[in-house]
XYZ file of C-alpha atoms in Angstrom:
144
model
C 27.658 77.422 121.880
C 25.453 75.034 123.814
C 24.089 72.138 121.830
C 20.610 72.264 122.703
C 20.511 75.879 121.575
C 22.216 74.764 118.483
C 19.866 72.152 117.822
C 16.839 74.263 118.353
C 18.310 76.818 115.554
C 18.907 73.868 113.280
C 15.181 73.082 113.858
C 14.093 76.258 112.905
C 16.457 76.657 109.969
C 15.804 73.257 108.498
C 12.353 73.123 109.054
C 11.792 76.265 107.192
C 14.127 75.472 104.487
C 12.841 72.001 103.934
C 9.409 73.089 103.434
C 10.627 75.918 101.025
C 12.764 73.343 99.275
C 9.909 71.289 98.645
C 8.104 74.174 96.952
C 11.111 75.511 94.849
C 13.737 72.792 94.172
C 14.741 72.335 90.691
C 15.082 68.619 89.110
C 18.968 69.204 89.194
C 18.844 69.925 92.779
C 16.567 66.938 93.627
C 19.077 64.662 91.817
C 21.723 66.097 94.040
C 19.883 65.303 96.989
C 19.524 61.554 95.699
C 23.113 61.512 94.981
C 24.116 62.687 98.679
C 21.634 60.419 100.070
C 23.833 57.379 98.527
C 27.017 59.066 99.571
C 25.478 58.908 103.029
C 24.457 55.572 102.789
C 27.914 54.430 101.760
C 29.596 56.589 104.303
C 27.393 55.350 107.182
C 28.434 51.789 106.164
C 32.044 52.445 107.246
C 33.889 53.393 110.568
C 34.963 56.942 109.355
C 32.272 59.214 111.551
C 33.961 62.075 110.381
C 33.373 61.349 106.790
C 29.549 60.490 107.442
C 29.314 63.818 109.359
C 30.655 65.504 106.247
C 28.341 63.781 103.812
C 25.440 64.659 106.314
C 26.513 68.322 106.318
C 26.792 68.508 102.471
C 23.225 67.122 102.482
C 21.783 69.668 104.745
C 23.483 72.658 103.034
C 21.938 71.274 99.720
C 18.244 71.166 101.081
C 18.894 74.713 102.226
C 20.470 75.548 98.918
C 17.228 74.309 97.276
C 15.062 76.466 99.210
C 15.900 79.351 96.789
C 16.440 81.521 99.525
C 19.854 82.850 99.327
C 19.577 84.952 102.596
C 18.792 81.652 104.415
C 21.686 79.795 102.767
C 24.093 82.707 104.030
C 23.050 82.369 107.458
C 23.208 78.821 107.382
C 26.799 78.766 105.858
C 28.076 81.191 108.423
C 26.569 79.059 111.409
C 27.552 75.930 109.394
C 30.515 75.173 111.707
C 28.039 75.339 115.185
C 25.404 73.335 113.266
C 27.585 70.247 111.938
C 29.907 70.438 114.991
C 26.758 69.814 116.922
C 26.818 66.234 115.445
C 30.403 65.284 116.026
C 31.637 62.896 118.212
C 28.619 60.809 118.744
C 28.957 57.393 118.233
C 26.147 56.012 116.094
C 24.844 52.425 116.510
C 23.063 50.572 113.733
C 19.824 51.276 114.843
C 20.378 55.062 115.372
C 22.157 55.045 111.517
C 18.969 53.383 110.161
C 16.659 55.548 111.737
C 18.912 58.597 110.561
C 18.962 57.343 106.925
C 15.413 56.549 106.982
C 14.240 60.072 108.036
C 16.481 61.558 105.438
C 14.957 59.470 102.695
C 11.427 60.428 104.013
C 12.899 64.160 103.727
C 14.110 63.708 100.156
C 10.760 61.999 99.253
C 8.718 64.669 100.526
C 10.573 67.518 98.606
C 10.469 65.438 95.554
C 6.488 65.247 95.934
C 6.455 68.958 96.644
C 4.974 68.321 99.920
C 6.250 71.156 102.256
C 4.223 69.903 105.336
C 5.890 66.417 105.042
C 9.449 67.998 104.448
C 9.092 70.272 107.342
C 8.082 67.566 109.737
C 10.927 65.088 108.336
C 13.306 67.879 109.107
C 12.108 68.105 112.576
C 12.231 64.788 113.061
C 15.976 64.421 111.998
C 16.889 67.026 114.582
C 14.824 65.359 117.279
C 16.734 61.927 116.541
C 19.998 63.911 116.832
C 18.898 65.298 120.244
C 17.501 62.367 121.609
C 20.697 60.402 120.489
C 22.827 62.861 122.182
C 20.777 62.546 125.250
C 20.925 58.999 125.393
C 24.784 58.976 124.699
C 25.103 61.510 127.626
C 23.408 59.357 129.917
C 25.318 56.430 128.979
C 28.497 58.277 129.593
C 27.121 59.284 132.953
C 26.381 55.662 134.033
C 30.120 54.534 133.560
């Protein structure tokens, strides 16, 4: 599956799920998102990109689960391998890692505030950051 199409699908699914999560999340789901943010911060401090990618996948699944839409969760789980493998193999420098973490915090803050519009915007920004980072990495490879 082409990465740009996967990222387009991620945008659609995650923007919707994030907005719905802001409106429907439980306090327990919000706590879980905060815990996953802490886990992601810890994983990004290490050199293990597989661990960081794994925590990121858990985080996004938790957002979709908080949407309260079981069918959306089923679709997301079914496509999960393609969605999360679109992130694999990309080297993240410190600036990209911080932008990524900042946008995830913004997403959780919006979900906590029950601000569906801000949650959708943060989710879209996360996917755009991934797409832009991927483009930058591809261009750098082409220069070598």
